[in-house]
């Protein structure tokens, strides 16, 4: 079992707070991420066949709706392996905050992969970390 920082869990919980439009109707900010059991099955199969969009949808579902950080990381890594620089950056971030030194080392791999594809946040992160080391 890995350990995520309490701040990340609190952020995940706060992001699921519903916004009331009227007393009888609630709208959740994450409702676009909700997946039916059938959609989950189809997206999992698609992601495992190489779909970056399917992996991203699963990542968002597990991170924002189910609040399962382990499963969210799993699908972020699948998306990263499928070549999506956004998912590579998400895998970097999720691995970088874990307790395991090996996970944090692997985070650097995904950060470099995303930067090599021109993903600006990854490039900025590398530049920032290079400037703080000097």
CSV table of N, CA and C in Angstrom, one decimal:
chain,number,residue,atom,x,y,z
A,1,UNK,N,0.9,-1.2,0.0
A,1,UNK,CA,0.0,0.0,0.0
A,1,UNK,C,0.9,1.2,0.0
A,2,UNK,N,0.6,2.1,-0.9
A,2,UNK,CA,1.4,3.4,-1.0
A,2,UNK,C,0.8,4.4,-0.1
A,3,UNK,N,1.6,5.4,0.1
A,3,UNK,CA,1.1,6.5,1.0
A,3,UNK,C,1.1,7.8,0.1
A,4,UNK,N,-0.1,8.4,0.0
A,4,UNK,CA,-0.2,9.7,-0.6
A,4,UNK,C,-0.3,10.8,0.5
A,5,UNK,N,0.2,12.0,0.2
A,5,UNK,CA,0.1,13.0,1.3
A,5,UNK,C,-1.3,13.3,1.6
A,6,UNK,N,-1.5,13.7,2.9
A,6,UNK,CA,-2.9,14.1,3.3
A,6,UNK,C,-3.5,15.3,2.5
A,7,UNK,N,-2.6,16.2,2.1
A,7,UNK,CA,-3.1,17.3,1.3
A,7,UNK,C,-3.7,16.9,0.0
A,8,UNK,N,-3.1,15.9,-0.7
A,8,UNK,CA,-3.7,15.4,-1.9
A,8,UNK,C,-5.1,14.8,-1.7
A,9,UNK,N,-5.2,14.0,-0.7
A,9,UNK,CA,-6.5,13.4,-0.4
A,9,UNK,C,-7.5,14.5,0.0
A,10,UNK,N,-7.1,15.5,0.7
A,10,UNK,CA,-8.0,16.5,1.1
A,10,UNK,C,-8.5,17.3,-0.2
A,11,UNK,N,-7.5,17.5,-1.1
A,11,UNK,CA,-7.8,18.2,-2.3
A,11,UNK,C,-8.8,17.4,-3.1
A,12,UNK,N,-8.6,16.1,-3.2
A,12,UNK,CA,-9.5,15.2,-3.9
A,12,UNK,C,-10.9,15.3,-3.3
A,13,UNK,N,-11.0,15.3,-2.0
A,13,UNK,CA,-12.3,15.3,-1.3
A,13,UNK,C,-13.0,16.7,-1.5
A,14,UNK,N,-12.2,17.7,-1.5
A,14,UNK,CA,-12.8,19.1,-1.6
A,14,UNK,C,-13.3,19.3,-3.1
A,15,UNK,N,-12.6,18.6,-4.0
A,15,UNK,CA,-13.0,18.8,-5.4
A,15,UNK,C,-14.3,18.1,-5.7
A,16,UNK,N,-14.8,17.2,-4.8
A,16,UNK,CA,-16.0,16.6,-5.1
A,16,UNK,C,-17.2,17.2,-4.4
A,17,UNK,N,-17.0,18.4,-3.9
A,17,UNK,CA,-18.1,19.1,-3.3
A,17,UNK,C,-19.1,19.5,-4.4
A,18,UNK,N,-20.4,19.3,-4.1
A,18,UNK,CA,-21.4,19.7,-5.0
A,18,UNK,C,-21.8,21.2,-4.9
A,19,UNK,N,-22.2,21.7,-6.1
A,19,UNK,CA,-22.6,23.1,-6.1
A,19,UNK,C,-24.1,23.1,-6.3
A,20,UNK,N,-24.8,23.8,-5.5
A,20,UNK,CA,-26.3,23.8,-5.5
A,20,UNK,C,-26.7,24.8,-6.5
A,21,UNK,N,-27.6,24.4,-7.4
A,21,UNK,CA,-28.3,25.4,-8.3
A,21,UNK,C,-29.6,25.8,-7.7
A,22,UNK,N,-30.3,24.8,-7.1
A,22,UNK,CA,-31.5,25.0,-6.4
A,22,UNK,C,-31.6,23.9,-5.4
A,23,UNK,N,-32.5,24.1,-4.4
A,23,UNK,CA,-32.6,23.1,-3.4
A,23,UNK,C,-32.9,21.7,-3.9
A,24,UNK,N,-33.6,21.5,-5.0
A,24,UNK,CA,-34.0,20.2,-5.5
A,24,UNK,C,-33.0,19.6,-6.5
A,25,UNK,N,-32.0,20.4,-7.0
A,25,UNK,CA,-31.1,19.9,-8.0
A,25,UNK,C,-29.7,20.2,-7.6
A,26,UNK,N,-28.8,19.2,-7.6
A,26,UNK,CA,-27.4,19.4,-7.4
A,26,UNK,C,-26.6,19.1,-8.6
A,27,UNK,N,-25.6,19.9,-8.8
A,27,UNK,CA,-24.7,19.6,-10.0
A,27,UNK,C,-23.3,19.4,-9.4
A,28,UNK,N,-22.7,18.3,-9.7
A,28,UNK,CA,-21.3,18.1,-9.3
A,28,UNK,C,-20.3,18.5,-10.3
A,29,UNK,N,-19.3,19.1,-9.9
A,29,UNK,CA,-18.2,19.6,-10.8
A,29,UNK,C,-17.7,18.4,-11.6
A,30,UNK,N,-17.7,17.2,-11.0
A,30,UNK,CA,-17.1,16.0,-11.7
A,30,UNK,C,-18.0,15.2,-12.5
A,31,UNK,N,-19.2,15.7,-12.7
A,31,UNK,CA,-20.2,14.8,-13.3
A,31,UNK,C,-19.8,14.4,-14.7
A,32,UNK,N,-19.0,15.2,-15.4
A,32,UNK,CA,-18.5,14.9,-16.7
A,32,UNK,C,-17.5,13.7,-16.7
A,33,UNK,N,-17.0,13.4,-15.5
A,33,UNK,CA,-16.1,12.3,-15.3
A,33,UNK,C,-16.8,10.9,-14.9
A,34,UNK,N,-18.0,11.0,-14.6
A,34,UNK,CA,-18.8,9.8,-14.2
A,34,UNK,C,-18.9,8.8,-15.3
A,35,UNK,N,-18.7,7.6,-15.1
A,35,UNK,CA,-18.8,6.5,-16.1
A,35,UNK,C,-19.7,5.4,-15.6
A,36,UNK,N,-20.5,4.9,-16.5
A,36,UNK,CA,-21.3,3.7,-16.1
A,36,UNK,C,-20.4,2.5,-16.1
A,37,UNK,N,-20.9,1.4,-15.4
A,37,UNK,CA,-20.0,0.2,-15.5
A,37,UNK,C,-19.7,-0.3,-16.9
A,38,UNK,N,-20.7,-0.2,-17.8
A,38,UNK,CA,-20.4,-0.5,-19.2
A,38,UNK,C,-19.3,0.3,-19.8
A,39,UNK,N,-19.4,1.7,-19.6
A,39,UNK,CA,-18.4,2.6,-20.1
A,39,UNK,C,-17.0,2.2,-19.6
A,40,UNK,N,-17.0,1.9,-18.3
A,40,UNK,CA,-15.7,1.5,-17.7
A,40,UNK,C,-15.1,0.3,-18.4
A,41,UNK,N,-15.9,-0.7,-18.7
A,41,UNK,CA,-15.4,-1.9,-19.4
A,41,UNK,C,-14.9,-1.6,-20.7
A,42,UNK,N,-15.7,-0.8,-21.5
A,42,UNK,CA,-15.3,-0.4,-22.9
A,42,UNK,C,-14.0,0.4,-22.8
A,43,UNK,N,-13.9,1.4,-22.0
A,43,UNK,CA,-12.8,2.3,-21.9
A,43,UNK,C,-11.5,1.5,-21.5
A,44,UNK,N,-11.7,0.6,-20.5
A,44,UNK,CA,-10.5,-0.2,-20.1
A,44,UNK,C,-10.0,-1.0,-21.3
A,45,UNK,N,-10.8,-1.7,-22.0
A,45,UNK,CA,-10.4,-2.5,-23.2
A,45,UNK,C,-9.7,-1.5,-24.2
A,46,UNK,N,-10.3,-0.4,-24.5
A,46,UNK,CA,-9.7,0.6,-25.4
A,46,UNK,C,-8.4,1.1,-25.0
A,47,UNK,N,-8.3,1.4,-23.7
A,47,UNK,CA,-7.0,1.9,-23.1
A,47,UNK,C,-5.9,0.9,-23.2
A,48,UNK,N,-6.3,-0.3,-22.9
A,48,UNK,CA,-5.3,-1.4,-23.0
A,48,UNK,C,-4.8,-1.7,-24.4
A,49,UNK,N,-5.7,-1.3,-25.4
A,49,UNK,CA,-5.3,-1.5,-26.8
A,49,UNK,C,-4.6,-0.3,-27.3
A,50,UNK,N,-4.4,0.8,-26.5
A,50,UNK,CA,-3.6,1.9,-26.9
A,50,UNK,C,-4.2,3.2,-27.0
A,51,UNK,N,-5.5,3.3,-26.6
A,51,UNK,CA,-6.2,4.6,-26.7
A,51,UNK,C,-5.8,5.5,-25.5
A,52,UNK,N,-5.2,6.7,-25.9
A,52,UNK,CA,-4.8,7.6,-24.9
A,52,UNK,C,-6.1,8.3,-24.3
A,53,UNK,N,-7.1,8.6,-25.1
A,53,UNK,CA,-8.3,9.2,-24.6
A,53,UNK,C,-9.0,8.3,-23.6
A,54,UNK,N,-9.1,7.0,-23.9
A,54,UNK,CA,-9.8,6.1,-23.0
A,54,UNK,C,-9.0,6.1,-21.6
A,55,UNK,N,-7.7,6.0,-21.7
A,55,UNK,CA,-6.9,6.0,-20.4
A,55,UNK,C,-7.1,7.3,-19.7
A,56,UNK,N,-7.2,8.4,-20.3
A,56,UNK,CA,-7.4,9.7,-19.7
A,56,UNK,C,-8.7,9.8,-19.0
A,57,UNK,N,-9.8,9.3,-19.7
A,57,UNK,CA,-11.1,9.3,-19.1
A,57,UNK,C,-11.1,8.4,-17.8
A,58,UNK,N,-10.4,7.3,-17.9
A,58,UNK,CA,-10.4,6.4,-16.7
A,58,UNK,C,-9.6,7.1,-15.6
A,59,UNK,N,-8.5,7.7,-15.9
A,59,UNK,CA,-7.7,8.4,-14.9
A,59,UNK,C,-8.6,9.4,-14.2
A,60,UNK,N,-9.3,10.2,-14.9
A,60,UNK,CA,-10.2,11.3,-14.3
A,60,UNK,C,-11.3,10.7,-13.5
A,61,UNK,N,-11.9,9.6,-14.0
A,61,UNK,CA,-12.9,8.9,-13.3
A,61,UNK,C,-12.5,8.5,-11.9
A,62,UNK,N,-11.3,7.8,-11.9
A,62,UNK,CA,-10.8,7.2,-10.6
A,62,UNK,C,-10.3,8.3,-9.7
A,63,UNK,N,-9.7,9.4,-10.3
A,63,UNK,CA,-9.1,10.4,-9.4
A,63,UNK,C,-10.2,11.4,-8.9
A,64,UNK,N,-11.2,11.6,-9.7
A,64,UNK,CA,-12.2,12.7,-9.3
A,64,UNK,C,-13.6,12.2,-8.9
A,65,UNK,N,-13.9,11.0,-9.2
A,65,UNK,CA,-15.3,10.5,-8.9
A,65,UNK,C,-15.1,9.4,-7.8
A,66,UNK,N,-14.3,8.4,-8.1
A,66,UNK,CA,-14.2,7.3,-7.1
A,66,UNK,C,-13.2,7.7,-6.0
A,67,UNK,N,-12.3,8.6,-6.3
A,67,UNK,CA,-11.3,9.0,-5.3
A,67,UNK,C,-10.4,7.9,-4.9
A,68,UNK,N,-10.0,7.1,-5.9
A,68,UNK,CA,-9.1,6.0,-5.8
A,68,UNK,C,-7.8,6.4,-6.5
A,69,UNK,N,-6.8,6.9,-5.7
A,69,UNK,CA,-5.6,7.4,-6.3
A,69,UNK,C,-4.7,6.3,-6.9
A,70,UNK,N,-4.8,5.1,-6.3
A,70,UNK,CA,-4.0,4.0,-6.9
A,70,UNK,C,-4.5,3.6,-8.3
A,71,UNK,N,-5.8,3.5,-8.4
A,71,UNK,CA,-6.4,3.1,-9.7
A,71,UNK,C,-6.2,4.3,-10.7
A,72,UNK,N,-6.3,5.5,-10.2
A,72,UNK,CA,-6.1,6.7,-11.1
A,72,UNK,C,-4.6,6.7,-11.6
A,73,UNK,N,-3.7,6.4,-10.7
A,73,UNK,CA,-2.3,6.3,-11.1
A,73,UNK,C,-2.1,5.2,-12.1
A,74,UNK,N,-2.8,4.0,-11.9
A,74,UNK,CA,-2.7,2.9,-12.8
A,74,UNK,C,-3.0,3.3,-14.3
A,75,UNK,N,-4.2,4.0,-14.4
A,75,UNK,CA,-4.6,4.4,-15.7
A,75,UNK,C,-3.8,5.6,-16.3
A,76,UNK,N,-3.3,6.4,-15.4
A,76,UNK,CA,-2.4,7.5,-15.9
A,76,UNK,C,-1.1,6.9,-16.5
A,77,UNK,N,-0.6,5.8,-15.9
A,77,UNK,CA,0.6,5.1,-16.4
A,77,UNK,C,0.2,4.4,-17.7
A,78,UNK,N,-1.0,3.8,-17.8
A,78,UNK,CA,-1.4,3.2,-19.1
A,78,UNK,C,-1.4,4.3,-20.2
A,79,UNK,N,-2.0,5.4,-19.9
A,79,UNK,CA,-2.0,6.5,-20.9
A,79,UNK,C,-0.6,7.0,-21.2
A,80,UNK,N,0.2,7.1,-20.2
A,80,UNK,CA,1.6,7.5,-20.4
A,80,UNK,C,2.3,6.5,-21.3
A,81,UNK,N,2.1,5.2,-21.1
A,81,UNK,CA,2.7,4.2,-21.9
A,81,UNK,C,2.2,4.3,-23.3
A,82,UNK,N,0.9,4.7,-23.5
A,82,UNK,CA,0.3,4.8,-24.8
A,82,UNK,C,0.8,6.1,-25.5
A,83,UNK,N,1.6,6.9,-24.9
A,83,UNK,CA,2.3,8.1,-25.5
A,83,UNK,C,1.6,9.4,-25.3
A,84,UNK,N,0.7,9.5,-24.4
A,84,UNK,CA,0.0,10.8,-24.2
A,84,UNK,C,0.9,11.7,-23.2
A,85,UNK,N,1.4,12.8,-23.7
A,85,UNK,CA,2.2,13.7,-22.8
A,85,UNK,C,1.5,14.2,-21.6
A,86,UNK,N,0.2,14.4,-21.7
A,86,UNK,CA,-0.6,14.9,-20.5
A,86,UNK,C,-0.6,13.8,-19.5
A,87,UNK,N,-0.8,12.6,-19.9
A,87,UNK,CA,-0.9,11.4,-19.0
A,87,UNK,C,0.5,11.1,-18.4
A,88,UNK,N,1.6,11.4,-19.2
A,88,UNK,CA,2.9,11.2,-18.8
A,88,UNK,C,3.2,12.2,-17.6
A,89,UNK,N,2.7,13.4,-17.8
A,89,UNK,CA,2.9,14.4,-16.8
A,89,UNK,C,2.1,14.1,-15.5
A,90,UNK,N,0.9,13.6,-15.7
A,90,UNK,CA,0.1,13.2,-14.6
A,90,UNK,C,0.8,12.0,-13.8
A,91,UNK,N,1.3,11.1,-14.6
A,91,UNK,CA,2.0,9.9,-14.0
A,91,UNK,C,3.2,10.5,-13.2
A,92,UNK,N,3.9,11.4,-13.8
A,92,UNK,CA,5.1,12.1,-13.1
A,92,UNK,C,4.6,12.6,-11.7
A,93,UNK,N,3.5,13.4,-11.8
A,93,UNK,CA,3.1,14.1,-10.6
A,93,UNK,C,2.7,13.1,-9.5
A,94,UNK,N,1.8,12.1,-9.9
A,94,UNK,CA,1.3,11.1,-8.9
A,94,UNK,C,2.4,10.3,-8.4
A,95,UNK,N,3.4,9.9,-9.2
A,95,UNK,CA,4.6,9.2,-8.6
A,95,UNK,C,5.5,10.0,-7.8
A,96,UNK,N,5.6,11.3,-8.1
A,96,UNK,CA,6.5,12.2,-7.4
A,96,UNK,C,6.1,12.4,-5.9
A,97,UNK,N,4.8,12.2,-5.6
A,97,UNK,CA,4.4,12.5,-4.3
A,97,UNK,C,4.2,11.2,-3.4
A,98,UNK,N,4.7,10.1,-3.9
A,98,UNK,CA,4.6,8.9,-3.2
A,98,UNK,C,5.7,8.7,-2.3
A,99,UNK,N,5.6,7.8,-1.3
A,99,UNK,CA,6.6,7.6,-0.3
A,99,UNK,C,7.8,6.8,-0.8
A,100,UNK,N,7.6,6.0,-1.8
A,100,UNK,CA,8.7,5.1,-2.3
A,100,UNK,C,9.7,5.9,-3.1
A,101,UNK,N,11.0,5.7,-2.8
A,101,UNK,CA,12.1,6.4,-3.6
A,101,UNK,C,12.1,5.9,-5.0
A,102,UNK,N,11.8,4.6,-5.2
A,102,UNK,CA,11.7,4.1,-6.6
A,102,UNK,C,10.6,4.7,-7.4
A,103,UNK,N,9.5,5.0,-6.8
A,103,UNK,CA,8.4,5.7,-7.5
A,103,UNK,C,8.8,7.1,-7.8
A,104,UNK,N,9.4,7.8,-6.9
A,104,UNK,CA,9.9,9.1,-7.2
A,104,UNK,C,10.9,9.2,-8.3
A,105,UNK,N,11.8,8.2,-8.3
A,105,UNK,CA,12.8,8.1,-9.4
A,105,UNK,C,12.1,7.9,-10.8
A,106,UNK,N,11.1,7.0,-10.8
A,106,UNK,CA,10.3,6.7,-12.0
A,106,UNK,C,9.6,8.0,-12.4
A,107,UNK,N,9.1,8.8,-11.5
A,107,UNK,CA,8.5,10.0,-11.8
A,107,UNK,C,9.3,10.9,-12.8
A,108,UNK,N,10.6,10.9,-12.5
A,108,UNK,CA,11.5,11.7,-13.4
A,108,UNK,C,11.5,11.2,-14.8
A,109,UNK,N,11.4,9.9,-15.0
A,109,UNK,CA,11.3,9.3,-16.3
A,109,UNK,C,10.1,9.9,-17.1
A,110,UNK,N,8.9,9.9,-16.4
A,110,UNK,CA,7.7,10.4,-17.1
A,110,UNK,C,7.8,11.9,-17.3
A,111,UNK,N,8.4,12.6,-16.4
A,111,UNK,CA,8.6,14.1,-16.6
A,111,UNK,C,9.4,14.3,-17.9
A,112,UNK,N,10.5,13.6,-18.1
A,112,UNK,CA,11.3,13.8,-19.2
A,112,UNK,C,10.6,13.3,-20.5
A,113,UNK,N,9.8,12.3,-20.4
A,113,UNK,CA,9.1,11.8,-21.6
A,113,UNK,C,8.1,12.9,-22.1
A,114,UNK,N,7.4,13.5,-21.1
A,114,UNK,CA,6.4,14.5,-21.5
A,114,UNK,C,7.1,15.8,-22.0
A,115,UNK,N,8.2,16.1,-21.5
A,115,UNK,CA,9.0,17.3,-22.0
A,115,UNK,C,9.5,17.0,-23.4
A,116,UNK,N,10.0,15.8,-23.6
A,116,UNK,CA,10.5,15.5,-25.0
A,116,UNK,C,9.4,15.6,-26.0
A,117,UNK,N,8.2,15.5,-25.6
A,117,UNK,CA,7.0,15.6,-26.6
A,117,UNK,C,6.6,17.1,-26.7
A,118,UNK,N,7.2,18.0,-25.9
A,118,UNK,CA,6.9,19.4,-26.0
A,118,UNK,C,5.8,19.8,-25.1
A,119,UNK,N,5.5,19.0,-24.1
A,119,UNK,CA,4.4,19.4,-23.2
A,119,UNK,C,4.9,20.5,-22.2
A,120,UNK,N,4.4,21.7,-22.4
A,120,UNK,CA,4.9,22.9,-21.7
A,120,UNK,C,5.0,22.8,-20.2
A,121,UNK,N,4.0,22.3,-19.5
A,121,UNK,CA,4.2,22.2,-18.0
A,121,UNK,C,5.4,21.3,-17.6
A,122,UNK,N,5.6,20.2,-18.4
A,122,UNK,CA,6.8,19.4,-18.1
A,122,UNK,C,8.1,20.1,-18.4
A,123,UNK,N,8.1,20.9,-19.5
A,123,UNK,CA,9.3,21.7,-19.8
A,123,UNK,C,9.6,22.7,-18.7
A,124,UNK,N,8.5,23.4,-18.3
A,124,UNK,CA,8.6,24.4,-17.2
A,124,UNK,C,9.1,23.7,-15.9
A,125,UNK,N,8.6,22.6,-15.6
A,125,UNK,CA,9.0,21.9,-14.4
A,125,UNK,C,10.5,21.5,-14.4
A,126,UNK,N,11.0,21.0,-15.6
A,126,UNK,CA,12.4,20.7,-15.7
A,126,UNK,C,13.3,22.0,-15.6
A,127,UNK,N,12.8,23.0,-16.2
A,127,UNK,CA,13.6,24.3,-16.2
A,127,UNK,C,13.6,24.8,-14.7
A,128,UNK,N,12.5,24.7,-14.1
A,128,UNK,CA,12.4,25.2,-12.7
A,128,UNK,C,13.3,24.3,-11.8
A,129,UNK,N,13.3,23.0,-11.9
A,129,UNK,CA,14.1,22.2,-11.1
A,129,UNK,C,15.6,22.4,-11.4
A,130,UNK,N,15.9,22.6,-12.6
A,130,UNK,CA,17.3,22.9,-13.0
A,130,UNK,C,17.8,24.2,-12.4
A,131,UNK,N,16.9,25.2,-12.3
A,131,UNK,CA,17.4,26.5,-11.8
A,131,UNK,C,17.5,26.5,-10.3
A,132,UNK,N,16.7,25.6,-9.6
A,132,UNK,CA,16.8,25.5,-8.1
A,132,UNK,C,18.0,24.6,-7.7
A,133,UNK,N,18.5,23.8,-8.6
A,133,UNK,CA,19.7,23.0,-8.2
A,133,UNK,C,21.0,23.8,-8.3
A,134,UNK,N,21.1,24.8,-9.1
A,134,UNK,CA,22.3,25.6,-9.3
A,134,UNK,C,22.7,26.3,-8.1
